[in-house]
């Protein structure tokens, strides 16, 4: 029996070796390196045809541990500038071509996407000044969805909130409407998505794809009958900061072919805010063109909730993270056979055809680097130099290019810089 097992292992290893050797090695080519001095870069996304990249730039304002290591003169300079220019460090949306030329700019906003004809961008418009303050539910309150015409240099409102704020707009395949998330304070001062809506670009009909519901925050126990974690105890002691309790959190929203998919998390009641729940039920649901539950997962604890995610890799296939990325069929609504090596790096970004993926390594430490893998055999095709931080990764729809936002290793603390680098595949 042992001999048979050893023979089988050798055969499998030999087969994997043959597959690896039969696949050509692909080395990406650096096509563009783009940066703005003293600016952060976020949310890079390619246009549908891959010829443009939209991003968000924002003058860097040190915070947290970094701020503690800098002299007071740095903040004195920033404060004096804020007095002259109240919104100088607010997020600006920019569209650049593959040569680094800026072809469009919109002030101020986040979460941008480029229209299928490359002529407009949709984004969440930042209503309140963000310069020098943190991005919280309160500072984003009132943010609406805007459509900006890059040729006419004009913006118009698509939809505005009564409470909370709108975010994550997506062009829908019907060609005349946009979907977006409805956000509220769900974790103390932090915001989160609790519903999904659709609005026509001409300002006409507006529909709820997934309705928001709310009820008062769950009361903290006072008789000592419920055992709380230290974090729950801390939050319960801050009663005035507890948010409303929403029955569902929208953890992810993405297009898979002509379907808009939503990953929702339903928490079991607990003391305090939504993210204090001890257990969650996860489900993958289609919300456009029609509402339909695709897949329901077993109850997950809070740690698994942080990793809850999915990625479309074909019209009828998605990858769902459950300890590692696993293929799932939207057509049969079953797990697909696992024919590739397991990838347990939650932060991996797969190409739209599923043939490659990018992974930040190490995933939870700094400094770091990113690696390009071939999905079929797990082969490393390219590893970047070490960087101080890797912030964002994105693929073009045709899988020919990918973008990376990172801060170079060894950059001076007083000369902040982030770089958008675009690579092309042969």
XYZ file of C-alpha atoms in Angstrom:
426
model
C 0.000 0.000 0.000
C 2.815 2.430 0.909
C 4.572 1.657 -2.399
C 1.357 2.353 -4.322
C 0.910 5.695 -2.524
C 4.488 6.701 -3.266
C 4.070 5.799 -6.908
C 0.870 7.877 -7.098
C 2.591 10.882 -5.515
C 5.490 10.611 -7.987
C 3.046 10.410 -10.904
C 1.116 13.465 -9.704
C 4.301 15.456 -9.171
C 5.566 14.433 -12.596
C 2.276 15.473 -14.190
C 2.398 18.860 -12.442
C 5.985 19.300 -13.627
C 4.990 18.523 -17.230
C 2.120 21.049 -17.037
C 4.450 23.704 -15.604
C 7.087 23.072 -18.291
C 4.505 23.123 -21.080
C 3.237 26.557 -20.018
C 5.325 29.476 -21.378
C 6.833 31.765 -18.764
C 5.257 35.232 -18.928
C 7.209 38.290 -17.833
C 5.220 41.561 -17.476
C 6.562 44.772 -19.021
C 6.456 48.068 -17.101
C 4.380 50.400 -19.260
C 3.877 53.462 -17.043
C 4.998 54.867 -13.672
C 2.847 57.833 -12.580
C 2.902 59.838 -9.361
C 2.118 63.219 -7.803
C 4.548 64.600 -5.185
C 3.138 64.485 -1.620
C -0.003 62.679 -2.815
C -1.703 59.408 -1.977
C -3.204 57.390 -4.856
C -6.252 55.153 -4.430
C -8.898 53.137 -6.314
C -7.220 52.631 -9.713
C -9.613 51.202 -12.302
C -9.171 50.628 -16.014
C -11.668 51.819 -18.576
C -13.615 48.972 -20.239
C -11.264 49.042 -23.254
C -8.128 49.218 -21.065
C -6.843 52.480 -22.613
C -7.424 54.715 -19.575
C -7.066 54.506 -15.801
C -9.187 56.438 -13.323
C -7.845 57.037 -9.808
C -8.246 59.170 -6.710
C -5.395 61.414 -5.572
C -5.235 63.186 -2.233
C -2.510 65.299 -0.624
C -1.034 63.180 2.158
C -1.903 64.273 5.714
C 0.082 62.153 8.216
C -1.990 60.248 10.771
C -1.585 57.534 13.393
C 1.862 56.147 14.117
C 3.424 58.085 11.259
C 2.189 61.391 12.698
C 3.814 60.638 16.053
C 7.252 60.434 14.417
C 7.080 63.776 12.594
C 7.979 67.237 13.948
C 5.244 69.740 14.803
C 6.464 72.029 12.031
C 5.004 69.594 9.458
C 1.499 70.013 10.874
C 1.896 73.762 11.348
C 2.604 74.030 7.626
C -0.419 71.876 6.758
C -2.740 73.861 9.043
C -1.617 77.187 7.552
C -2.313 75.846 4.094
C -5.741 74.593 5.173
C -6.585 78.147 6.315
C -5.771 79.412 2.814
C -7.217 76.421 0.921
C -9.885 74.618 2.992
C -10.111 71.684 0.517
C -6.501 71.373 -0.687
C -6.221 67.783 0.642
C -9.664 66.626 -0.487
C -9.877 63.660 -2.913
C -9.574 64.548 -6.609
C -10.579 62.120 -9.362
C -8.183 61.963 -12.316
C -8.236 60.005 -15.563
C -4.855 59.315 -17.190
C -3.946 57.564 -20.418
C -1.252 54.924 -20.786
C 1.358 57.620 -21.486
C 0.627 59.370 -18.194
C -1.329 62.294 -19.660
C -4.252 63.514 -17.578
C -7.361 63.621 -19.758
C -10.072 64.348 -17.188
C -10.414 65.695 -13.630
C -13.366 65.969 -11.215
C -13.458 67.565 -7.765
C -14.144 66.131 -5.208
C -14.977 62.458 -4.831
C -14.142 58.782 -4.440
C -14.951 55.321 -5.905
C -14.828 56.347 -9.597
C -15.592 54.268 -12.696
C -15.262 55.107 -16.395
C -18.264 54.767 -18.711
C -18.193 52.221 -21.576
C -17.665 55.038 -24.142
C -14.739 56.572 -22.143
C -16.504 59.954 -22.113
C -17.821 60.100 -18.530
C -16.962 59.049 -15.010
C -19.335 58.162 -12.207
C -18.294 58.653 -8.584
C -19.368 59.340 -5.010
C -19.228 63.115 -4.609
C -17.565 64.323 -1.389
C -19.818 67.063 0.003
C -17.988 67.996 3.206
C -14.333 69.118 3.333
C -12.087 66.159 4.185
C -8.818 68.064 4.474
C -7.187 67.194 7.781
C -9.989 64.916 8.999
C -10.563 61.165 8.922
C -12.892 59.388 6.519
C -15.810 58.400 8.754
C -19.551 57.977 8.302
C -20.107 61.486 9.645
C -17.614 63.127 7.297
C -19.136 61.284 4.304
C -22.757 62.052 5.230
C -24.664 63.500 2.290
C -22.331 62.166 -0.406
C -24.339 61.572 -3.576
C -23.698 59.866 -6.927
C -22.500 62.168 -9.705
C -21.900 61.661 -13.419
C -19.135 63.870 -14.853
C -18.933 64.550 -18.609
C -15.208 64.797 -19.420
C -15.795 66.570 -22.753
C -18.198 69.208 -21.436
C -16.515 69.309 -17.993
C -19.934 69.241 -16.349
C -21.294 67.145 -13.473
C -24.876 66.238 -12.682
C -26.428 64.428 -9.758
C -27.776 60.939 -10.417
C -29.038 60.172 -6.893
C -28.814 61.757 -3.439
C -29.410 60.246 0.031
C -31.937 61.235 2.666
C -29.634 59.867 5.374
C -26.131 58.426 5.347
C -24.255 58.502 2.040
C -24.035 56.727 -1.323
C -20.884 54.950 -2.555
C -19.435 52.328 -4.946
C -21.263 53.277 -8.168
C -21.249 50.715 -11.003
C -22.378 51.122 -14.628
C -25.004 48.481 -15.344
C -25.105 46.512 -18.632
C -28.536 47.932 -19.577
C -26.624 51.027 -20.770
C -28.775 53.607 -19.022
C -28.544 53.068 -15.264
C -26.090 52.917 -12.356
C -26.124 50.792 -9.215
C -24.587 51.958 -5.932
C -24.504 51.140 -2.233
C -26.419 52.901 0.528
C -24.124 53.465 3.509
C -24.626 54.295 7.178
C -22.617 54.224 10.403
C -22.491 50.525 11.293
C -19.383 50.198 13.455
C -19.170 53.119 15.852
C -18.036 56.054 13.694
C -17.101 53.813 10.774
C -19.407 53.536 7.779
C -20.556 50.450 5.907
C -22.942 49.402 3.141
C -26.454 48.332 4.156
C -28.455 48.450 0.903
C -28.182 48.637 -2.901
C -30.084 50.952 -5.244
C -30.308 51.608 -8.985
C -30.852 54.968 -10.689
C -31.299 55.883 -14.343
C -28.599 58.199 -15.680
C -31.172 60.607 -17.118
C -32.468 61.327 -13.628
C -35.600 59.246 -14.103
C -36.575 56.079 -12.292
C -34.835 55.042 -9.069
C -35.272 51.540 -7.619
C -34.247 49.633 -4.525
C -32.346 46.478 -5.507
C -31.809 45.514 -1.872
C -33.797 47.485 0.678
C -32.297 49.085 3.775
C -33.898 48.310 7.103
C -32.950 49.695 10.471
C -33.835 49.283 14.115
C -32.384 50.702 17.330
C -29.029 49.402 18.437
C -29.238 46.226 20.504
C -29.188 47.119 24.167
C -26.155 46.220 26.207
C -26.964 43.754 29.012
C -27.051 45.232 32.521
C -27.662 42.153 34.687
C -24.378 40.388 33.902
C -26.218 37.437 32.328
C -24.343 37.757 29.018
C -20.597 37.298 28.871
C -19.000 39.977 26.704
C -15.610 40.097 25.040
C -13.277 42.942 26.145
C -14.054 44.772 22.868
C -17.808 44.410 23.391
C -17.461 45.659 26.963
C -15.548 48.693 25.739
C -18.196 49.524 23.122
C -21.036 49.035 25.570
C -19.409 51.570 27.871
C -19.677 54.135 25.061
C -23.451 54.079 24.770
C -23.705 57.450 23.027
C -21.518 56.175 20.150
C -23.550 53.075 19.342
C -25.058 53.144 15.852
C -28.311 51.789 14.566
C -28.497 48.048 14.055
C -29.058 47.026 10.415
C -30.267 43.493 9.674
C -27.789 43.051 6.809
C -24.320 44.247 5.839
C -23.345 44.402 2.156
C -19.786 43.081 2.188
C -19.108 43.110 -1.560
C -20.774 44.243 -4.794
C -19.478 43.318 -8.265
C -20.560 42.554 -11.830
C -20.312 38.949 -13.069
C -21.137 39.052 -16.760
C -24.564 40.704 -16.971
C -25.396 39.982 -13.318
C -24.796 42.261 -10.330
C -23.830 40.110 -7.343
C -23.939 41.070 -3.674
C -22.339 39.273 -0.740
C -24.460 39.915 2.347
C -23.761 39.192 5.997
C -26.643 38.796 8.446
C -25.457 39.202 12.061
C -27.033 37.463 15.020
C -28.174 40.046 17.597
C -25.568 41.107 20.072
C -24.720 44.042 22.261
C -23.607 47.209 20.503
C -22.853 47.790 16.861
C -23.135 45.452 13.890
C -19.508 44.391 13.858
C -19.780 43.243 17.473
C -21.951 40.285 16.502
C -20.364 36.945 17.332
C -21.877 35.047 14.367
C -22.938 35.933 10.807
C -24.798 34.118 8.057
C -23.262 34.812 4.635
C -25.075 34.581 1.312
C -24.327 35.435 -2.314
C -27.277 37.066 -4.056
C -28.031 38.399 -7.532
C -29.652 41.851 -7.276
C -29.732 42.750 -11.006
C -31.387 42.091 -13.415
C -33.482 40.234 -10.847
C -33.219 39.313 -7.173
C -32.186 35.706 -6.568
C -30.196 34.003 -3.820
C -27.341 32.035 -5.356
C -25.537 30.508 -2.416
C -25.866 30.473 1.356
C -22.842 29.779 3.519
C -22.726 28.341 6.988
C -22.577 30.661 9.962
C -19.253 32.479 10.211
C -17.566 34.136 13.159
C -16.225 37.696 13.096
C -12.744 36.661 11.973
C -14.184 34.924 8.903
C -16.367 37.963 8.196
C -13.261 40.093 7.624
C -12.178 37.598 4.936
C -15.625 37.236 3.331
C -15.251 38.010 -0.360
C -15.857 36.829 -3.916
C -14.385 37.589 -7.332
C -16.042 37.027 -10.730
C -13.680 35.251 -13.142
C -16.162 34.377 -15.922
C -19.805 34.983 -16.840
C -20.967 31.953 -14.871
C -18.098 31.431 -12.430
C -16.895 33.191 -9.282
C -14.175 32.515 -6.746
C -15.321 32.517 -3.114
C -12.888 32.768 -0.236
C -13.434 29.975 2.307
C -10.023 29.286 3.871
C -8.748 29.584 0.312
C -10.131 30.720 -3.064
C -12.583 28.106 -4.353
C -14.380 28.063 -7.751
C -18.182 28.210 -7.728
C -20.623 27.938 -10.656
C -23.424 30.505 -10.866
C -25.194 28.274 -13.401
C -25.284 25.023 -11.403
C -24.951 26.744 -7.997
C -22.402 24.197 -6.883
C -18.716 24.145 -6.099
C -16.611 23.348 -9.154
C -13.826 20.738 -9.219
C -10.602 22.137 -7.786
C -7.986 21.655 -10.487
C -5.465 24.295 -9.386
C -3.219 24.655 -6.303
C -4.937 26.175 -3.257
C -4.392 29.916 -2.812
C -4.922 30.985 0.808
C -3.850 34.614 0.273
C -7.106 36.486 0.864
C -5.816 39.693 -0.727
C -5.193 38.075 -4.107
C -6.658 39.811 -7.165
C -7.529 37.436 -10.023
C -7.557 38.431 -13.687
C -11.083 38.540 -15.158
C -10.442 35.289 -17.067
C -9.010 33.580 -13.955
C -5.710 32.687 -15.646
C -3.489 34.798 -13.354
C -3.580 36.402 -9.954
C -1.659 39.084 -8.099
C -0.857 38.680 -4.410
C 0.709 41.017 -1.859
C 3.310 39.171 0.203
C 3.627 38.974 3.104
C -0.093 39.714 3.287
C -0.215 41.325 6.720
C 3.254 42.805 7.167
C 5.362 45.696 5.900
C 7.569 46.157 3.959
C 6.108 43.966 1.248
C 6.075 43.134 -2.460
C 3.612 41.756 -4.981
C 3.859 38.575 -7.014
C 2.221 37.553 -10.289
C 1.127 33.897 -10.322
C -0.224 31.594 -12.999
C -3.394 30.043 -11.600
C -3.167 26.677 -13.390
C 0.023 25.530 -11.679
C 0.708 28.206 -9.035
C 3.950 29.195 -10.749
C 5.502 32.552 -9.809
C 5.894 34.545 -13.011
C 7.144 37.820 -11.532
C 8.058 39.212 -8.116
C 8.421 42.952 -7.592
C 11.217 44.602 -5.614
C 10.529 45.172 -1.916
C 8.308 48.186 -1.273
C 7.382 50.128 1.846
C 3.674 49.472 1.188
C 1.514 47.959 -1.544
C -1.911 49.616 -1.412
C -3.961 48.674 -4.493
C -4.021 46.155 -7.343
C -6.301 46.165 -10.390
C -6.729 44.281 -13.691
C -7.921 45.516 -17.064
C -11.014 43.787 -18.406
C -9.088 42.199 -21.310
C -6.490 40.791 -18.844
C -3.632 42.370 -20.830
C -2.643 44.892 -18.157
C -2.598 45.312 -14.395
C -2.015 48.333 -12.150
C -0.244 48.560 -8.800
C -0.240 51.442 -6.311
C 2.695 51.295 -3.912
C 5.042 53.422 -1.868
C 8.709 52.868 -2.753
C 10.962 51.344 -0.128
C 13.382 53.783 1.526
C 11.381 56.909 0.593
C 12.125 59.877 2.946
C 9.473 60.438 5.627
C 9.187 64.138 4.735
C 8.887 63.514 0.979
C 5.789 61.304 0.781
C 5.232 59.615 -2.548
C 3.024 56.857 -3.953
C 3.426 55.497 -7.468
C 0.879 54.041 -9.882
C 2.658 51.491 -12.062
C 1.001 49.835 -15.060
C 2.343 46.548 -16.407
C 1.411 44.819 -19.654
C 1.515 41.105 -20.421
C 2.975 39.823 -23.708
